[in-house]
Amino acid sequence: MSESAIHVENIRKRYGAVEVLRGVTLQVKASSFTTVIGKSGSGKSTLLGMIGGLEQPDEGRISVLGKDISTLSSDQLAHLRRRSIGIVFQGFNLIPSLTAIENVQLPAAFEDRATATHRRRRAEALLGKVGLADRFHHRPAALSGGEQQRVAIARALINEPAILLADEPTGNLDEATGAAVLDLLLGLCRDTGVTLVAVTHDPDIAATADRVIEIKDGRYQV
Ligand SMILES: Nc1ncnc2c1ncn2[C@@H]1O[C@H](COP(=O)(O)OP(=O)(O)OP(=O)(O)O)[C@@H](O)[C@H]1O
Ligand SMILES: [Mg+2]
């Protein structure tokens, strides 16, 4: 068995009176494609946010690329997130005042290894790959929902993350564009060894995954 990129061990998460996750345990193999399914409100985005280090579980442990993220300092966690984890948020979270190409480049602005020219070329190439070569200078308000989603995907890939967490990455796209974006994500998995975890409601996407994880009654255990 190849190395596990993500190890979630018996995590629990409560928001007020609601216990959203009540013991979730799973391992994700490096370079695999995993989908997370489950009803609306079942805790899929919560789980993804915790794997991405954005939220802390109340109980349990999460290791990402061999590091127990609860033991990292905030600087170490920020570094891991920036370097190794790309996140495509369900609500896109683009910066309204920045253009498409500026949004895509933003996470790379903090990386010494990326020169401005390299950063810009890479952002252009990524926007081209998601079909937005003619939208570089549009701000989010001037982009459709699906276009914003594709900018968010390009942004998540700018630092060549080892892990890509995508929350319904094709949820706002028409069938053809969704299929193209999915092909792009799967190509990355295949060609660059990215570990992809995607939340989806789309049975066609779930069918292409190496593994499907269903969150039900706050639980998933293997
Ligand atoms: N910050 C928060 N404060 C309070 N409750 C929250 C918070 N975040 C999530 N919840 C609650 O936790 C539950 C799970 O939310 P989550 O966003 O993880 O669901 P989901 O499975 O991603 O749903 P969907 O398919 O609709 O995106 C929901 O009932 C939600 O109201
Ligand atoms: Mg969600």
PDB file of N, CA and C in Angstrom, residues 35-94:
ATOM      1  N   THR A  35     -13.612  10.812  -3.176  1.00  0.00           N
ATOM      2  CA  THR A  35     -14.749  11.737  -3.107  1.00  0.00           C
ATOM      3  C   THR A  35     -15.450  11.563  -1.774  1.00  0.00           C
ATOM      4  N   VAL A  36     -15.988  12.670  -1.275  1.00  0.00           N
ATOM      5  CA  VAL A  36     -16.757  12.662  -0.037  1.00  0.00           C
ATOM      6  C   VAL A  36     -18.186  13.005  -0.399  1.00  0.00           C
ATOM      7  N   ILE A  37     -19.098  12.123  -0.046  1.00  0.00           N
ATOM      8  CA  ILE A  37     -20.507  12.371  -0.340  1.00  0.00           C
ATOM      9  C   ILE A  37     -21.300  12.356   0.973  1.00  0.00           C
ATOM     10  N   GLY A  38     -22.540  12.768   0.891  1.00  0.00           N
ATOM     11  CA  GLY A  38     -23.390  12.812   2.078  1.00  0.00           C
ATOM     12  C   GLY A  38     -24.395  13.932   1.910  1.00  0.00           C
ATOM     13  N   LYS A  39     -25.467  13.852   2.695  1.00  0.00           N
ATOM     14  CA  LYS A  39     -26.540  14.850   2.590  1.00  0.00           C
ATOM     15  C   LYS A  39     -26.042  16.247   2.928  1.00  0.00           C
ATOM     16  N   SER A  40     -26.777  17.250   2.469  1.00  0.00           N
ATOM     17  CA  SER A  40     -26.492  18.626   2.851  1.00  0.00           C
ATOM     18  C   SER A  40     -26.548  18.738   4.371  1.00  0.00           C
ATOM     19  N   GLY A  41     -25.535  19.357   4.949  1.00  0.00           N
ATOM     20  CA  GLY A  41     -25.486  19.522   6.404  1.00  0.00           C
ATOM     21  C   GLY A  41     -24.858  18.343   7.130  1.00  0.00           C
ATOM     22  N   SER A  42     -24.391  17.351   6.389  1.00  0.00           N
ATOM     23  CA  SER A  42     -23.841  16.153   7.055  1.00  0.00           C
ATOM     24  C   SER A  42     -22.422  16.373   7.585  1.00  0.00           C
ATOM     25  N   GLY A  43     -21.773  17.472   7.175  1.00  0.00           N
ATOM     26  CA  GLY A  43     -20.448  17.770   7.737  1.00  0.00           C
ATOM     27  C   GLY A  43     -19.300  17.610   6.755  1.00  0.00           C
ATOM     28  N   LYS A  44     -19.590  17.567   5.464  1.00  0.00           N
ATOM     29  CA  LYS A  44     -18.536  17.366   4.464  1.00  0.00           C
ATOM     30  C   LYS A  44     -17.569  18.549   4.425  1.00  0.00           C
ATOM     31  N   SER A  45     -18.123  19.761   4.377  1.00  0.00           N
ATOM     32  CA  SER A  45     -17.253  20.944   4.335  1.00  0.00           C
ATOM     33  C   SER A  45     -16.497  21.091   5.643  1.00  0.00           C
ATOM     34  N   THR A  46     -17.156  20.740   6.744  1.00  0.00           N
ATOM     35  CA  THR A  46     -16.499  20.787   8.052  1.00  0.00           C
ATOM     36  C   THR A  46     -15.287  19.858   8.055  1.00  0.00           C
ATOM     37  N   LEU A  47     -15.464  18.655   7.542  1.00  0.00           N
ATOM     38  CA  LEU A  47     -14.368  17.683   7.492  1.00  0.00           C
ATOM     39  C   LEU A  47     -13.220  18.222   6.633  1.00  0.00           C
ATOM     40  N   LEU A  48     -13.571  18.755   5.468  1.00  0.00           N
ATOM     41  CA  LEU A  48     -12.536  19.267   4.565  1.00  0.00           C
ATOM     42  C   LEU A  48     -11.771  20.426   5.216  1.00  0.00           C
ATOM     43  N   GLY A  49     -12.515  21.305   5.894  1.00  0.00           N
ATOM     44  CA  GLY A  49     -11.890  22.446   6.574  1.00  0.00           C
ATOM     45  C   GLY A  49     -10.921  21.998   7.658  1.00  0.00           C
ATOM     46  N   MET A  50     -11.252  20.907   8.311  1.00  0.00           N
ATOM     47  CA  MET A  50     -10.345  20.423   9.363  1.00  0.00           C
ATOM     48  C   MET A  50      -9.105  19.772   8.761  1.00  0.00           C
ATOM     49  N   ILE A  51      -9.279  19.040   7.664  1.00  0.00           N
ATOM     50  CA  ILE A  51      -8.110  18.445   7.000  1.00  0.00           C
ATOM     51  C   ILE A  51      -7.194  19.564   6.492  1.00  0.00           C
ATOM     52  N   GLY A  52      -7.811  20.654   6.030  1.00  0.00           N
ATOM     53  CA  GLY A  52      -7.035  21.784   5.522  1.00  0.00           C
ATOM     54  C   GLY A  52      -6.464  22.684   6.612  1.00  0.00           C
ATOM     55  N   GLY A  53      -6.713  22.334   7.865  1.00  0.00           N
ATOM     56  CA  GLY A  53      -6.137  23.091   8.976  1.00  0.00           C
ATOM     57  C   GLY A  53      -6.837  24.409   9.246  1.00  0.00           C
ATOM     58  N   LEU A  54      -8.044  24.576   8.700  1.00  0.00           N
ATOM     59  CA  LEU A  54      -8.760  25.839   8.912  1.00  0.00           C
ATOM     60  C   LEU A  54      -9.565  25.814  10.204  1.00  0.00           C
ATOM     61  N   GLU A  55      -9.913  24.603  10.627  1.00  0.00           N
ATOM     62  CA  GLU A  55     -10.673  24.447  11.863  1.00  0.00           C
ATOM     63  C   GLU A  55     -10.079  23.301  12.644  1.00  0.00           C
ATOM     64  N   GLN A  56     -10.274  23.339  13.945  1.00  0.00           N
ATOM     65  CA  GLN A  56      -9.741  22.286  14.803  1.00  0.00           C
ATOM     66  C   GLN A  56     -10.859  21.331  15.200  1.00  0.00           C
ATOM     67  N   PRO A  57     -10.574  20.036  15.201  1.00  0.00           N
ATOM     68  CA  PRO A  57     -11.565  19.117  15.774  1.00  0.00           C
ATOM     69  C   PRO A  57     -11.632  19.289  17.293  1.00  0.00           C
ATOM     70  N   ASP A  58     -12.781  18.942  17.889  1.00  0.00           N
ATOM     71  CA  ASP A  58     -12.874  18.972  19.363  1.00  0.00           C
ATOM     72  C   ASP A  58     -12.094  17.804  19.949  1.00  0.00           C
ATOM     73  N   GLU A  59     -12.150  16.688  19.243  1.00  0.00           N
ATOM     74  CA  GLU A  59     -11.406  15.495  19.681  1.00  0.00           C
ATOM     75  C   GLU A  59     -10.854  14.814  18.447  1.00  0.00           C
ATOM     76  N   GLY A  60      -9.822  13.994  18.668  1.00  0.00           N
ATOM     77  CA  GLY A  60      -9.255  13.224  17.559  1.00  0.00           C
ATOM     78  C   GLY A  60      -8.025  13.897  16.991  1.00  0.00           C
ATOM     79  N   ARG A  61      -7.482  13.256  15.979  1.00  0.00           N
ATOM     80  CA  ARG A  61      -6.187  13.677  15.459  1.00  0.00           C
ATOM     81  C   ARG A  61      -6.213  13.679  13.933  1.00  0.00           C
ATOM     82  N   ILE A  62      -5.531  14.633  13.334  1.00  0.00           N
ATOM     83  CA  ILE A  62      -5.418  14.656  11.875  1.00  0.00           C
ATOM     84  C   ILE A  62      -3.957  14.829  11.504  1.00  0.00           C
ATOM     85  N   SER A  63      -3.455  13.905  10.699  1.00  0.00           N
ATOM     86  CA  SER A  63      -2.098  14.062  10.168  1.00  0.00           C
ATOM     87  C   SER A  63      -2.179  14.307   8.673  1.00  0.00           C
ATOM     88  N   VAL A  64      -1.376  15.254   8.227  1.00  0.00           N
ATOM     89  CA  VAL A  64      -1.313  15.570   6.803  1.00  0.00           C
ATOM     90  C   VAL A  64       0.155  15.486   6.397  1.00  0.00           C
ATOM     91  N   LEU A  65       0.438  14.680   5.399  1.00  0.00           N
ATOM     92  CA  LEU A  65       1.814  14.465   4.928  1.00  0.00           C
ATOM     93  C   LEU A  65       2.747  14.114   6.087  1.00  0.00           C
ATOM     94  N   GLY A  66       2.213  13.270   6.970  1.00  0.00           N
ATOM     95  CA  GLY A  66       3.033  12.771   8.076  1.00  0.00           C
ATOM     96  C   GLY A  66       3.136  13.707   9.267  1.00  0.00           C
ATOM     97  N   LYS A  67       2.471  14.853   9.206  1.00  0.00           N
ATOM     98  CA  LYS A  67       2.550  15.803  10.340  1.00  0.00           C
ATOM     99  C   LYS A  67       1.213  15.885  11.056  1.00  0.00           C
ATOM    100  N   ASP A  68       1.254  15.717  12.370  1.00  0.00           N
ATOM    101  CA  ASP A  68       0.048  15.893  13.179  1.00  0.00           C
ATOM    102  C   ASP A  68      -0.222  17.394  13.249  1.00  0.00           C
ATOM    103  N   ILE A  69      -1.278  17.844  12.586  1.00  0.00           N
ATOM    104  CA  ILE A  69      -1.426  19.299  12.426  1.00  0.00           C
ATOM    105  C   ILE A  69      -1.774  20.009  13.737  1.00  0.00           C
ATOM    106  N   SER A  70      -2.281  19.251  14.718  1.00  0.00           N
ATOM    107  CA  SER A  70      -2.605  19.917  15.994  1.00  0.00           C
ATOM    108  C   SER A  70      -1.338  20.295  16.767  1.00  0.00           C
ATOM    109  N   THR A  71      -0.204  19.700  16.392  1.00  0.00           N
ATOM    110  CA  THR A  71       1.031  20.009  17.120  1.00  0.00           C
ATOM    111  C   THR A  71       1.825  21.136  16.451  1.00  0.00           C
ATOM    112  N   LEU A  72       1.348  21.620  15.312  1.00  0.00           N
ATOM    113  CA  LEU A  72       2.111  22.655  14.597  1.00  0.00           C
ATOM    114  C   LEU A  72       1.814  24.041  15.168  1.00  0.00           C
ATOM    115  N   SER A  73       2.797  24.899  15.153  1.00  0.00           N
ATOM    116  CA  SER A  73       2.567  26.298  15.535  1.00  0.00           C
ATOM    117  C   SER A  73       1.757  26.946  14.414  1.00  0.00           C
ATOM    118  N   SER A  74       1.215  28.134  14.668  1.00  0.00           N
ATOM    119  CA  SER A  74       0.400  28.752  13.619  1.00  0.00           C
ATOM    120  C   SER A  74       1.248  29.066  12.388  1.00  0.00           C
ATOM    121  N   ASP A  75       2.525  29.404  12.594  1.00  0.00           N
ATOM    122  CA  ASP A  75       3.403  29.654  11.451  1.00  0.00           C
ATOM    123  C   ASP A  75       3.664  28.391  10.647  1.00  0.00           C
ATOM    124  N   GLN A  76       3.915  27.295  11.390  1.00  0.00           N
ATOM    125  CA  GLN A  76       4.170  26.014  10.702  1.00  0.00           C
ATOM    126  C   GLN A  76       2.925  25.557   9.930  1.00  0.00           C
ATOM    127  N   LEU A  77       1.765  25.764  10.547  1.00  0.00           N
ATOM    128  CA  LEU A  77       0.519  25.368   9.883  1.00  0.00           C
ATOM    129  C   LEU A  77       0.286  26.226   8.635  1.00  0.00           C
ATOM    130  N   ALA A  78       0.533  27.525   8.767  1.00  0.00           N
ATOM    131  CA  ALA A  78       0.360  28.422   7.611  1.00  0.00           C
ATOM    132  C   ALA A  78       1.302  28.004   6.485  1.00  0.00           C
ATOM    133  N   HIS A  79       2.517  27.626   6.851  1.00  0.00           N
ATOM    134  CA  HIS A  79       3.506  27.206   5.870  1.00  0.00           C
ATOM    135  C   HIS A  79       3.052  25.927   5.168  1.00  0.00           C
ATOM    136  N   LEU A  80       2.597  24.944   5.957  1.00  0.00           N
ATOM    137  CA  LEU A  80       2.119  23.682   5.379  1.00  0.00           C
ATOM    138  C   LEU A  80       0.943  23.940   4.435  1.00  0.00           C
ATOM    139  N   ARG A  81       0.039  24.800   4.880  1.00  0.00           N
ATOM    140  CA  ARG A  81      -1.138  25.073   4.056  1.00  0.00           C
ATOM    141  C   ARG A  81      -0.755  25.734   2.755  1.00  0.00           C
ATOM    142  N   ARG A  82       0.142  26.702   2.838  1.00  0.00           N
ATOM    143  CA  ARG A  82       0.515  27.441   1.638  1.00  0.00           C
ATOM    144  C   ARG A  82       1.301  26.580   0.670  1.00  0.00           C
ATOM    145  N   ARG A  83       2.217  25.798   1.198  1.00  0.00           N
ATOM    146  CA  ARG A  83       3.102  24.993   0.366  1.00  0.00           C
ATOM    147  C   ARG A  83       2.451  23.735  -0.185  1.00  0.00           C
ATOM    148  N   SER A  84       1.650  23.099   0.649  1.00  0.00           N
ATOM    149  CA  SER A  84       1.279  21.719   0.319  1.00  0.00           C
ATOM    150  C   SER A  84      -0.203  21.453   0.135  1.00  0.00           C
ATOM    151  N   ILE A  85      -1.045  22.402   0.548  1.00  0.00           N
ATOM    152  CA  ILE A  85      -2.484  22.123   0.488  1.00  0.00           C
ATOM    153  C   ILE A  85      -3.183  23.200  -0.337  1.00  0.00           C
ATOM    154  N   GLY A  86      -3.862  22.785  -1.372  1.00  0.00           N
ATOM    155  CA  GLY A  86      -4.696  23.721  -2.139  1.00  0.00           C
ATOM    156  C   GLY A  86      -6.141  23.474  -1.762  1.00  0.00           C
ATOM    157  N   ILE A  87      -6.881  24.551  -1.551  1.00  0.00           N
ATOM    158  CA  ILE A  87      -8.286  24.375  -1.177  1.00  0.00           C
ATOM    159  C   ILE A  87      -9.177  25.146  -2.150  1.00  0.00           C
ATOM    160  N   VAL A  88     -10.157  24.445  -2.699  1.00  0.00           N
ATOM    161  CA  VAL A  88     -11.190  25.106  -3.496  1.00  0.00           C
ATOM    162  C   VAL A  88     -12.434  25.156  -2.620  1.00  0.00           C
ATOM    163  N   PHE A  89     -12.788  26.362  -2.164  1.00  0.00           N
ATOM    164  CA  PHE A  89     -13.901  26.502  -1.230  1.00  0.00           C
ATOM    165  C   PHE A  89     -15.235  26.414  -1.947  1.00  0.00           C
ATOM    166  N   GLN A  90     -16.227  25.943  -1.193  1.00  0.00           N
ATOM    167  CA  GLN A  90     -17.577  25.833  -1.747  1.00  0.00           C
ATOM    168  C   GLN A  90     -18.076  27.216  -2.198  1.00  0.00           C
ATOM    169  N   GLY A  91     -17.736  28.250  -1.438  1.00  0.00           N
ATOM    170  CA  GLY A  91     -18.188  29.607  -1.797  1.00  0.00           C
ATOM    171  C   GLY A  91     -17.128  30.403  -2.540  1.00  0.00           C
ATOM    172  N   PHE A  92     -16.129  29.739  -3.062  1.00  0.00           N
ATOM    173  CA  PHE A  92     -15.021  30.289  -3.868  1.00  0.00           C
ATOM    174  C   PHE A  92     -14.036  31.160  -3.080  1.00  0.00           C
ATOM    175  N   ASN A  93     -14.561  32.085  -2.226  1.00  0.00           N
ATOM    176  CA  ASN A  93     -13.691  32.951  -1.415  1.00  0.00           C
ATOM    177  C   ASN A  93     -12.661  33.733  -2.232  1.00  0.00           C
ATOM    178  N   LEU A  94     -13.078  34.244  -3.361  1.00  0.00           N
ATOM    179  CA  LEU A  94     -12.154  35.105  -4.122  1.00  0.00           C
ATOM    180  C   LEU A  94     -12.147  36.496  -3.498  1.00  0.00           C
TER     181      LEU A  94
END
